[in-house]
XYZ file of N, CA and C in Angstrom:
783
model
N -20.548 -36.828 2.116
C -19.492 -35.997 1.520
C -18.272 -35.969 2.449
N -17.086 -36.201 1.861
C -15.872 -36.201 2.674
C -15.582 -34.803 3.235
N -14.960 -34.734 4.436
C -14.622 -33.398 4.994
C -13.767 -32.564 4.061
N -12.806 -33.224 3.355
C -11.929 -32.459 2.445
C -12.738 -31.888 1.286
N -13.702 -32.665 0.787
C -14.548 -32.177 -0.325
C -15.425 -31.020 0.145
N -15.993 -31.166 1.361
C -16.827 -30.101 1.920
C -16.022 -28.814 2.123
N -14.750 -28.977 2.555
C -13.881 -27.811 2.762
C -13.604 -27.098 1.442
N -13.300 -27.903 0.373
C -13.038 -27.286 -0.940
C -14.276 -26.602 -1.487
N -15.445 -27.237 -1.266
C -16.705 -26.636 -1.742
C -16.981 -25.308 -1.030
N -16.729 -25.285 0.283
C -16.941 -24.053 1.056
C -16.005 -22.944 0.582
N -14.731 -23.307 0.338
C -13.782 -22.301 -0.157
C -14.189 -21.795 -1.537
N -14.728 -22.700 -2.379
C -15.183 -22.301 -3.708
C -16.323 -21.296 -3.617
N -17.241 -21.518 -2.682
C -18.354 -20.580 -2.478
C -17.821 -19.215 -2.041
N -16.837 -19.208 -1.110
C -16.266 -17.930 -0.656
C -15.607 -17.181 -1.804
N -14.852 -17.910 -2.665
C -14.231 -17.260 -3.830
C -15.297 -16.684 -4.749
N -16.371 -17.437 -4.984
C -17.431 -16.984 -5.894
C -18.112 -15.728 -5.347
N -18.391 -15.711 -4.020
C -19.012 -14.530 -3.412
C -18.102 -13.319 -3.553
N -16.787 -13.521 -3.314
C -15.841 -12.407 -3.433
C -15.824 -11.844 -4.852
N -15.784 -12.755 -5.847
C -15.732 -12.310 -7.256
C -17.011 -11.563 -7.628
N -18.156 -12.048 -7.137
C -19.429 -11.394 -7.455
C -19.484 -9.987 -6.856
N -19.034 -9.860 -5.573
C -19.048 -8.539 -4.915
C -18.142 -7.561 -5.662
N -16.944 -8.030 -6.044
C -16.019 -7.151 -6.775
C -16.626 -6.738 -8.115
N -17.248 -7.705 -8.804
C -17.844 -7.402 -10.111
C -18.975 -6.380 -9.983
N -19.797 -6.533 -8.940
C -20.904 -5.585 -8.730
C -20.361 -4.179 -8.462
N -19.318 -4.091 -7.602
C -18.735 -2.779 -7.290
C -18.137 -2.143 -8.541
N -17.396 -2.940 -9.328
C -16.744 -2.401 -10.528
C -17.769 -1.932 -11.552
N -18.832 -2.723 -11.731
C -19.811 -2.420 -12.788
C -20.784 -1.316 -12.406
N -21.014 -1.113 -11.102
C -22.024 -0.119 -10.689
C -21.417 1.227 -10.268
N -20.078 1.306 -10.170
C -19.439 2.550 -9.726
C -19.237 3.495 -10.911
N -19.521 4.753 -10.679
C -19.268 5.774 -11.710
C -17.823 6.239 -11.550
N -16.913 5.608 -12.291
C -15.477 5.878 -12.125
C -15.089 7.282 -12.558
N -15.858 7.855 -13.477
C -15.554 9.236 -13.908
C -15.773 10.208 -12.750
N -16.894 10.002 -12.025
C -17.180 10.859 -10.861
C -16.112 10.662 -9.791
N -15.729 9.403 -9.548
C -14.691 9.112 -8.547
C -13.384 9.808 -8.928
N -13.018 9.711 -10.213
C -11.757 10.312 -10.657
C -11.794 11.825 -10.518
N -12.927 12.439 -10.881
C -13.024 13.901 -10.820
C -13.011 14.436 -9.395
N -13.550 13.657 -8.469
C -13.693 14.160 -7.102
C -12.576 13.737 -6.157
N -11.895 12.630 -6.461
C -10.850 12.154 -5.553
C -9.461 12.113 -6.184
N -9.385 12.009 -7.496
C -8.082 11.874 -8.161
C -7.970 12.872 -9.309
N -8.375 14.098 -9.045
C -8.350 15.146 -10.064
C -6.923 15.649 -10.229
N -6.345 15.418 -11.410
C -4.935 15.753 -11.618
C -4.691 17.262 -11.579
N -5.664 18.047 -12.063
C -5.477 19.507 -12.038
C -5.435 20.022 -10.601
N -6.349 19.540 -9.762
C -6.359 19.939 -8.346
C -5.097 19.444 -7.653
N -4.687 18.221 -7.979
C -3.473 17.663 -7.366
C -2.249 18.493 -7.716
N -2.148 18.890 -8.991
C -0.992 19.679 -9.424
C -0.985 21.048 -8.748
N -2.166 21.620 -8.545
C -2.265 22.934 -7.905
C -1.941 22.855 -6.411
N -2.344 21.740 -5.775
C -2.191 21.607 -4.320
C -0.827 21.073 -3.912
N -0.234 20.243 -4.762
C 0.943 19.473 -4.360
C 2.107 20.309 -3.806
N 2.510 21.404 -4.474
C 3.698 22.117 -3.939
C 3.520 22.582 -2.499
N 2.372 23.196 -2.191
C 2.183 23.739 -0.834
C 1.930 22.640 0.188
N 1.269 21.555 -0.204
C 0.981 20.509 0.776
C 2.277 19.801 1.196
N 3.258 19.842 0.320
C 4.561 19.244 0.670
C 5.426 20.232 1.432
N 5.580 21.445 0.885
C 6.531 22.402 1.473
C 6.005 23.057 2.757
N 4.682 23.082 2.936
C 4.123 23.669 4.165
C 3.573 22.584 5.089
N 2.572 21.836 4.596
C 1.834 20.921 5.483
C 2.683 19.721 5.921
N 3.314 19.037 4.962
C 4.120 17.864 5.329
C 5.319 18.287 6.184
N 5.924 19.425 5.829
C 7.064 19.915 6.610
C 6.628 20.220 8.048
N 5.485 20.879 8.207
C 4.997 21.198 9.561
C 4.643 19.934 10.343
N 4.052 18.943 9.664
C 3.718 17.688 10.349
C 4.979 17.034 10.920
N 6.034 16.973 10.107
C 7.299 16.371 10.574
C 7.902 17.213 11.702
N 7.863 18.540 11.550
C 8.437 19.433 12.573
C 7.675 19.309 13.898
N 6.337 19.342 13.841
C 5.533 19.228 15.065
C 5.775 17.875 15.740
N 5.863 16.814 14.926
C 6.110 15.482 15.503
C 7.460 15.445 16.208
N 8.486 16.018 15.569
C 9.838 16.000 16.160
C 9.851 16.762 17.489
N 9.208 17.936 17.521
C 9.173 18.735 18.760
C 8.445 17.983 19.868
N 7.269 17.439 19.539
C 6.476 16.736 20.558
C 7.183 15.472 21.029
N 7.857 14.779 20.115
C 8.511 13.518 20.497
C 9.743 13.774 21.363
N 10.563 14.742 20.985
C 11.761 15.045 21.792
C 11.346 15.538 23.182
N 10.381 16.462 23.223
C 9.884 16.942 24.515
C 9.266 15.820 25.334
N 8.510 14.934 24.649
C 7.890 13.803 25.332
C 8.927 12.832 25.881
N 10.012 12.642 25.132
C 11.090 11.750 25.595
C 11.736 12.296 26.860
N 12.028 13.605 26.856
C 12.690 14.207 28.027
C 11.778 14.114 29.252
N 10.516 14.549 29.075
C 9.561 14.471 30.191
C 9.300 13.019 30.605
N 9.189 12.156 29.602
C 8.912 10.747 29.895
C 10.026 10.108 30.698
N 11.281 10.437 30.375
C 12.413 9.881 31.124
C 12.388 10.383 32.569
N 12.097 11.669 32.736
C 12.030 12.231 34.091
C 10.960 11.513 34.917
N 9.770 11.326 34.330
C 8.681 10.696 35.086
C 8.898 9.194 35.265
N 9.595 8.562 34.320
C 9.920 7.138 34.512
C 10.850 6.970 35.705
N 11.872 7.838 35.808
C 12.805 7.759 36.942
C 12.107 8.121 38.247
N 11.189 9.100 38.178
C 10.436 9.451 39.392
C 9.568 8.286 39.858
N 8.973 7.569 38.900
C 8.104 6.453 39.291
C 8.905 5.300 39.894
N 10.197 5.207 39.532
C 11.050 4.157 40.093
C 11.781 4.634 41.354
N 11.560 5.894 41.725
C 12.276 6.459 42.871
C 11.828 5.814 44.183
N 12.758 5.629 45.129
C 12.358 5.124 46.454
C 11.658 6.198 47.286
N 11.691 7.454 46.835
C 11.033 8.544 47.569
C 9.543 8.554 47.200
N 8.714 8.266 48.161
C 7.292 8.056 47.870
C 6.592 9.234 47.200
N 6.787 10.501 47.656
C 6.077 11.606 46.989
C 6.399 11.703 45.507
N 7.658 11.452 45.118
C 8.018 11.458 43.694
C 7.238 10.368 42.955
N 7.191 9.182 43.577
C 6.520 8.060 42.919
C 5.021 8.334 42.792
N 4.442 8.878 43.822
C 3.008 9.179 43.779
C 2.700 10.229 42.700
N 3.540 11.291 42.661
C 3.293 12.352 41.681
C 3.430 11.820 40.248
N 4.471 11.013 40.019
C 4.680 10.464 38.667
C 3.531 9.542 38.278
N 3.074 8.734 39.219
C 1.953 7.821 38.928
C 0.692 8.608 38.590
N 0.428 9.662 39.368
C -0.769 10.475 39.110
C -0.676 11.152 37.744
N 0.499 11.699 37.421
C 0.704 12.360 36.116
C 0.467 11.376 34.965
N 1.095 10.205 35.071
C 1.001 9.216 33.986
C -0.438 8.725 33.819
N -1.079 8.401 34.917
C -2.455 7.886 34.813
C -3.419 8.956 34.305
N -3.194 10.218 34.737
C -4.070 11.302 34.289
C -3.987 11.499 32.783
N -2.763 11.656 32.260
C -2.645 12.008 30.843
C -2.750 10.804 29.914
N -2.641 9.586 30.464
C -2.955 8.420 29.630
C -4.457 8.187 29.590
N -5.146 8.662 30.599
C -6.594 8.430 30.669
C -7.419 9.460 29.920
N -6.841 10.660 29.689
C -7.603 11.719 29.017
C -7.424 11.635 27.509
N -8.454 11.954 26.727
C -8.281 12.033 25.263
C -7.313 13.170 24.910
N -6.431 12.913 23.950
C -5.455 13.933 23.548
C -6.157 15.202 23.072
N -7.314 15.036 22.404
C -8.040 16.196 21.889
C -8.478 17.110 23.033
N -8.909 16.503 24.143
C -9.356 17.292 25.294
C -8.178 18.045 25.929
N -7.026 17.393 26.004
C -5.832 18.050 26.577
C -5.395 19.222 25.696
N -5.410 19.015 24.380
C -5.045 20.106 23.457
C -6.011 21.281 23.628
N -7.282 20.966 23.683
C -8.293 22.015 23.845
C -8.080 22.776 25.152
N -7.755 22.028 26.217
C -7.529 22.661 27.521
C -6.352 23.604 27.522
N -5.239 23.189 26.892
C -4.043 24.031 26.869
C -4.217 25.213 25.919
N -4.900 24.993 24.793
C -5.024 26.057 23.789
C -6.058 27.113 24.178
N -7.144 26.687 24.864
C -8.228 27.617 25.154
C -8.541 27.730 26.642
N -8.514 26.587 27.345
C -8.909 26.596 28.749
C -7.950 27.372 29.634
N -6.663 27.038 29.573
C -5.681 27.689 30.440
C -5.564 29.194 30.178
N -5.474 29.652 28.904
C -5.390 31.105 28.682
C -6.601 31.862 29.238
N -7.795 31.271 29.114
C -8.993 31.937 29.634
C -8.980 31.955 31.156
N -8.570 30.817 31.754
C -8.649 30.694 33.209
C -7.541 31.464 33.921
N -6.341 31.490 33.323
C -5.188 32.054 34.034
C -4.580 33.270 33.356
N -4.956 33.542 32.109
C -4.337 34.626 31.358
C -2.983 34.260 30.796
N -2.577 33.016 30.988
C -1.274 32.551 30.486
C -1.298 32.402 28.976
N -0.328 32.979 28.311
C -0.217 32.857 26.860
C 0.984 31.970 26.536
N 0.747 30.795 26.011
C 1.867 29.889 25.737
C 2.752 30.408 24.614
N 4.052 30.085 24.638
C 4.921 30.471 23.514
C 4.443 29.803 22.225
N 4.402 30.592 21.151
C 3.927 30.024 19.889
C 2.422 30.109 19.720
N 1.752 30.805 20.659
C 0.301 30.960 20.533
C -0.432 29.646 20.701
N -1.566 29.524 20.008
C -2.385 28.323 20.157
C -1.685 27.092 19.591
N -0.882 27.275 18.541
C -0.127 26.132 18.003
C 0.887 25.634 19.028
N 1.578 26.565 19.696
C 2.520 26.188 20.747
C 1.818 25.463 21.889
N 0.621 25.940 22.250
C -0.139 25.278 23.310
C -0.518 23.857 22.896
N -0.905 23.687 21.635
C -1.236 22.350 21.143
C -0.042 21.418 21.188
N 1.132 21.958 20.841
C 2.346 21.128 20.870
C 2.711 20.740 22.300
N 2.561 21.680 23.234
C 2.828 21.357 24.646
C 1.898 20.240 25.109
N 0.633 20.318 24.703
C -0.331 19.273 25.085
C 0.071 17.922 24.503
N 0.448 17.908 23.212
C 0.883 16.649 22.598
C 2.118 16.099 23.301
N 3.036 17.000 23.670
C 4.267 16.619 24.363
C 3.934 15.941 25.696
N 2.996 16.527 26.428
C 2.629 15.995 27.750
C 1.925 14.647 27.612
N 0.992 14.549 26.667
C 0.276 13.277 26.491
C 1.244 12.170 26.079
N 2.136 12.474 25.106
C 3.076 11.433 24.658
C 4.047 11.064 25.768
N 4.420 12.038 26.629
C 5.370 11.740 27.711
C 4.801 10.737 28.697
N 3.474 10.751 28.903
C 2.858 9.784 29.830
C 3.022 8.359 29.303
N 2.819 8.183 27.990
C 2.996 6.842 27.406
C 4.478 6.450 27.369
N 5.332 7.408 27.008
C 6.761 7.111 26.910
C 7.331 6.769 28.293
N 6.840 7.440 29.338
C 7.333 7.173 30.698
C 7.102 5.715 31.070
N 5.912 5.201 30.777
C 5.637 3.800 31.103
C 6.492 2.854 30.260
N 6.710 3.206 29.000
C 7.552 2.371 28.138
C 8.987 2.339 28.669
N 9.514 3.509 29.037
C 10.889 3.570 29.544
C 11.003 2.857 30.891
N 9.992 3.012 31.731
C 10.027 2.320 33.033
C 10.105 0.810 32.821
N 9.303 0.300 31.890
C 9.338 -1.138 31.610
C 10.717 -1.552 31.088
N 11.317 -0.698 30.243
C 12.650 -1.011 29.730
C 13.700 -1.029 30.822
N 13.639 -0.065 31.736
C 14.606 -0.015 32.844
C 14.460 -1.247 33.734
N 13.206 -1.634 34.003
C 12.992 -2.801 34.862
C 13.369 -4.107 34.165
N 13.437 -4.083 32.817
C 13.800 -5.305 32.090
C 15.311 -5.549 32.075
N 16.103 -4.558 32.433
C 17.568 -4.749 32.475
C 17.894 -5.681 33.646
N 18.644 -6.767 33.403
C 18.947 -7.724 34.487
C 19.599 -7.033 35.689
N 19.124 -7.359 36.894
C 19.662 -6.733 38.096
C 21.124 -7.086 38.327
N 21.538 -8.244 37.786
C 22.927 -8.652 37.951
C 23.899 -7.643 37.363
N 23.485 -6.979 36.272
C 24.375 -5.992 35.652
C 24.511 -4.758 36.537
N 23.418 -4.396 37.207
C 23.483 -3.265 38.142
C 24.376 -3.623 39.321
N 24.204 -4.821 39.831
C 25.024 -5.256 40.968
C 26.492 -5.332 40.587
N 26.760 -5.792 39.340
C 28.159 -5.868 38.889
C 28.779 -4.473 38.792
N 27.999 -3.525 38.260
C 28.509 -2.156 38.142
C 28.763 -1.550 39.513
N 27.835 -1.825 40.450
C 28.030 -1.282 41.808
C 29.236 -1.922 42.481
N 29.473 -3.223 42.200
C 30.620 -3.894 42.816
C 31.944 -3.337 42.299
N 31.897 -2.726 41.102
C 33.111 -2.097 40.554
C 33.322 -0.683 41.107
N 32.403 -0.253 41.954
C 32.559 1.047 42.593
C 31.819 2.175 41.919
N 30.955 1.858 40.931
C 30.185 2.916 40.251
C 29.125 3.487 41.180
N 28.915 4.782 41.110
C 27.842 5.411 41.878
C 26.483 5.050 41.250
N 25.382 5.057 42.017
C 24.060 4.693 41.463
C 23.671 5.538 40.250
N 23.971 6.845 40.323
C 23.578 7.708 39.202
C 24.359 7.354 37.940
N 25.668 7.092 38.102
C 26.488 6.750 36.921
C 26.120 5.364 36.388
N 25.748 4.452 37.290
C 25.287 3.127 36.861
C 24.039 3.256 36.001
N 23.127 4.136 36.436
C 21.899 4.341 35.666
C 22.212 4.908 34.278
N 23.117 5.914 34.239
C 23.408 6.595 32.967
C 24.224 5.716 32.022
N 25.208 5.023 32.538
C 26.145 4.316 31.654
C 25.804 2.844 31.429
N 25.029 2.234 32.332
C 24.739 0.798 32.202
C 23.259 0.537 31.913
N 22.397 1.103 32.741
C 20.966 0.750 32.655
C 20.276 1.431 31.474
N 20.400 2.757 31.377
C 19.634 3.481 30.349
C 19.984 3.065 28.911
N 21.265 2.882 28.568
C 21.539 2.442 27.181
C 20.851 1.128 26.840
N 20.865 0.173 27.795
C 20.202 -1.109 27.524
C 18.684 -0.953 27.503
N 18.161 -0.109 28.398
C 16.711 0.102 28.430
C 16.222 0.705 27.113
N 16.955 1.683 26.582
C 16.550 2.300 25.315
C 16.614 1.282 24.175
N 17.611 0.400 24.208
C 17.692 -0.621 23.149
C 16.500 -1.573 23.231
N 16.111 -1.925 24.453
C 14.987 -2.852 24.635
C 13.672 -2.237 24.143
N 13.476 -0.944 24.425
C 12.169 -0.331 24.125
C 12.157 0.448 22.809
N 13.203 0.266 21.994
C 13.220 1.000 20.720
C 11.994 0.695 19.845
N 11.561 -0.576 19.698
C 10.350 -0.811 18.873
C 9.107 -0.099 19.401
N 8.752 -0.204 20.704
C 7.552 0.530 21.158
C 7.716 2.041 21.088
N 8.952 2.539 21.259
C 9.150 3.989 21.126
C 8.933 4.437 19.683
N 9.403 3.621 18.736
C 9.174 3.953 17.324
C 7.691 3.906 17.005
N 6.994 2.949 17.615
C 5.548 2.863 17.422
C 4.854 4.113 17.978
N 5.334 4.592 19.132
C 4.783 5.815 19.717
C 5.015 7.006 18.785
N 6.161 7.020 18.112
C 6.450 8.093 17.152
C 5.445 8.071 16.002
N 5.124 6.873 15.515
C 4.151 6.746 14.422
C 2.778 7.274 14.871
N 2.393 6.912 16.094
C 1.106 7.393 16.619
C 1.111 8.913 16.746
N 2.250 9.455 17.171
C 2.353 10.903 17.350
C 2.233 11.650 16.020
N 2.782 11.055 14.959
C 2.657 11.673 13.630
C 1.175 11.863 13.291
N 0.395 10.821 13.550
C -1.047 10.910 13.239
C -1.765 11.835 14.220
N -1.292 11.877 15.472
C -1.948 12.739 16.470
C -1.745 14.226 16.174
N -0.735 14.581 15.371
C -0.583 16.003 15.027
C -1.804 16.517 14.265
N -2.580 15.580 13.675
C -3.793 16.006 12.963
C -4.813 16.620 13.931
N -4.680 16.298 15.243
C -5.611 16.847 16.233
C -5.393 18.347 16.440
N -4.255 18.865 15.965
C -3.977 20.291 16.130
C -4.926 21.164 15.320
N -5.785 20.518 14.490
C -6.710 21.310 13.672
C -7.617 22.175 14.542
N -7.827 21.748 15.814
C -8.797 22.492 16.637
C -8.231 23.818 17.147
N -6.897 24.036 17.017
C -6.327 25.258 17.599
C -6.410 26.449 16.649
N -6.832 26.216 15.401
C -6.984 27.330 14.472
C -5.654 27.904 14.022
N -5.065 27.307 13.026
C -3.708 27.671 12.600
C -3.713 28.688 11.468
N -2.650 29.501 11.418
C -2.433 30.375 10.265
C -1.979 29.521 9.087
N -2.000 30.090 7.880
C -1.689 29.327 6.669
C -0.334 28.625 6.757
N 0.677 29.361 7.191
C 2.022 28.781 7.233
C 2.243 27.789 8.358
N 1.271 27.653 9.283
C 1.414 26.739 10.422
C 0.628 25.449 10.233
N -0.124 25.324 9.160
C -1.029 24.185 9.016
C -0.264 22.887 8.773
N -0.728 21.832 9.460
C -0.192 20.489 9.189
C -1.080 19.821 8.146
N -0.818 18.559 7.854
C -1.433 17.912 6.693
C -2.970 17.896 6.739
N -3.515 17.517 7.893
C -4.978 17.389 7.959
C -5.669 18.738 7.820
N -5.165 19.744 8.547
C -5.777 21.070 8.469
C -5.658 21.635 7.058
N -4.482 21.462 6.463
C -4.269 21.973 5.103
C -5.238 21.298 4.121
N -5.366 19.961 4.221
C -6.242 19.229 3.295
C -7.707 19.613 3.506
N -8.104 19.797 4.774
C -9.493 20.180 5.055
C -9.805 21.542 4.446
N -8.902 22.520 4.622
C -9.130 23.852 4.073
C -9.133 23.836 2.544
N -8.203 23.032 1.961
C -8.160 22.930 0.493
C -9.427 22.271 -0.047
N -9.943 21.287 0.705
C -11.201 20.640 0.306
C -12.337 21.650 0.259
N -12.349 22.552 1.236
C -13.427 23.543 1.308
C -13.309 24.564 0.181
N -12.094 25.071 -0.047
C -11.928 26.135 -1.046
C -12.052 25.617 -2.470
N -11.632 24.359 -2.714
C -11.648 23.837 -4.086
C -12.847 22.930 -4.353
N -13.651 22.654 -3.315
C -14.829 21.790 -3.472
C -14.457 20.477 -4.143
N -13.350 19.892 -3.689
C -12.867 18.654 -4.294
C -12.090 17.873 -3.227
N -12.218 16.554 -3.252
C -11.599 15.717 -2.204
C -10.178 15.282 -2.532
N -9.633 15.708 -3.663
C -8.271 15.293 -4.027
C -7.236 15.692 -2.969
N -7.319 16.899 -2.333
C -6.336 17.222 -1.287
C -6.339 16.229 -0.130
N -7.513 15.652 0.188
C -7.565 14.636 1.245
C -6.772 13.397 0.842
N -6.904 13.010 -0.432
C -6.158 11.846 -0.919
C -4.652 12.128 -0.883
N -4.264 13.350 -1.280
C -2.836 13.723 -1.240
C -2.316 13.675 0.197
N -3.110 14.208 1.143
C -2.681 14.196 2.556
C -2.535 12.761 3.051
N -3.483 11.898 2.682
C -3.409 10.495 3.108
C -2.150 9.830 2.560
N -1.841 10.103 1.286
C -0.632 9.514 0.685
C 0.628 10.009 1.385
N 0.656 11.305 1.740
C 1.843 11.845 2.413
C 1.993 11.269 3.819
N 0.857 11.059 4.527
C 0.944 10.372 5.833
C 1.570 8.989 5.659
N 1.139 8.282 4.609
C 1.683 6.940 4.378
C 3.165 6.993 4.032
N 3.556 8.003 3.253
C 4.986 8.156 2.900
C 5.827 8.352 4.166
N 5.253 9.071 5.147
C 6.007 9.333 6.385
C 5.969 8.128 7.331
N 4.786 7.494 7.466
C 4.629 6.470 8.509
C 5.049 5.064 8.073
N 4.855 4.711 6.793
C 5.153 3.334 6.380
C 6.612 2.944 6.611
N 7.601 3.798 6.276
C 8.991 3.402 6.585
C 9.210 3.167 8.076
N 8.520 3.946 8.922
C 8.687 3.765 10.365
C 8.059 2.458 10.837
N 6.882 2.103 10.312
C 6.260 0.837 10.709
C 7.108 -0.344 10.250
N 7.719 -0.214 9.070
C 8.627 -1.277 8.601
C 9.849 -1.366 9.511
N 10.315 -0.180 9.986
C 11.464 -0.171 10.903
C 11.108 -0.857 12.218
N 9.888 -0.614 12.726
C 9.443 -1.272 13.961
C 9.461 -2.786 13.783
N 8.922 -3.259 12.653
C 8.884 -4.709 12.410
C 10.295 -5.285 12.338
N 11.211 -4.537 11.690
C 12.592 -5.011 11.552
C 13.279 -5.063 12.917
N 13.049 -4.038 13.749
C 13.662 -4.014 15.084
C 13.125 -5.137 15.959
N 11.813 -5.413 15.842
C 11.233 -6.508 16.636
C 11.827 -7.844 16.220
N 12.015 -8.051 14.903
C 12.644 -9.304 14.451
C 14.073 -9.396 14.953
N 14.787 -8.246 14.912
C 16.176 -8.215 15.384
C 16.249 -8.541 16.876
N 15.340 -7.984 17.666
C 15.330 -8.255 19.105
C 15.013 -9.716 19.402
N 14.088 -10.303 18.607
C 13.748 -11.719 18.830
C 14.948 -12.616 18.532
N 15.700 -12.278 17.467
C 16.884 -13.094 17.147
C 17.956 -12.956 18.205
N 18.006 -11.747 18.860
C 19.037 -11.487 19.863
C 18.758 -12.131 21.205
N 17.511 -12.646 21.411
C 17.188 -13.241 22.708
C 17.743 -14.663 22.825
């Protein structure tokens, strides 16, 4: 048998197996049960207004707070890690390695429950505020490394040219290096934002009031009270509505950067 014939025969077998598996799934699934439990229009209509106006809004708000805070902290620690002063560099390295190495869930739990018990400290915003601070710190560790890589990717010749024009080191960093570094790392930063959107679901462990619930907590509670999985499907769709445009933006920025090289 010729290799080309054997290849076509093998592909034909794969197509046949795929069609058989799909046919078995379609013919053996109780679609009425699936529709009633996952795509119930009455439950969807009842849940939809609040899951959008409360849960989706809170998810976007929590992500924005954690990302902006993470950016500010991340920039500070990126500059500290590049500092010629050794104690700054050591502290930044320890911070970044610690919070990149710990699970975000453990950090949230520590800030929401561990610190108040151990020190009596009550974070602003209660347990939700503590969860946001934890997310901010964890994301800042990843953002710091991304920004550091971006700063180091800026050609040294541009720094030398700016210094030869009489610019001070601090102004060179602000006006020459950082704008280019942010442009270089925009795709990974956008990717970090997408991850952070999904990480807000970890806030479920802090025990939120009704008006503070994000998508996952809201869907979980609705699933329990209505004994139906449709709220989970709605939450999943809303996550996709928020994240898919951002993932497409990341892909577009990466293509743009490749063309610019």
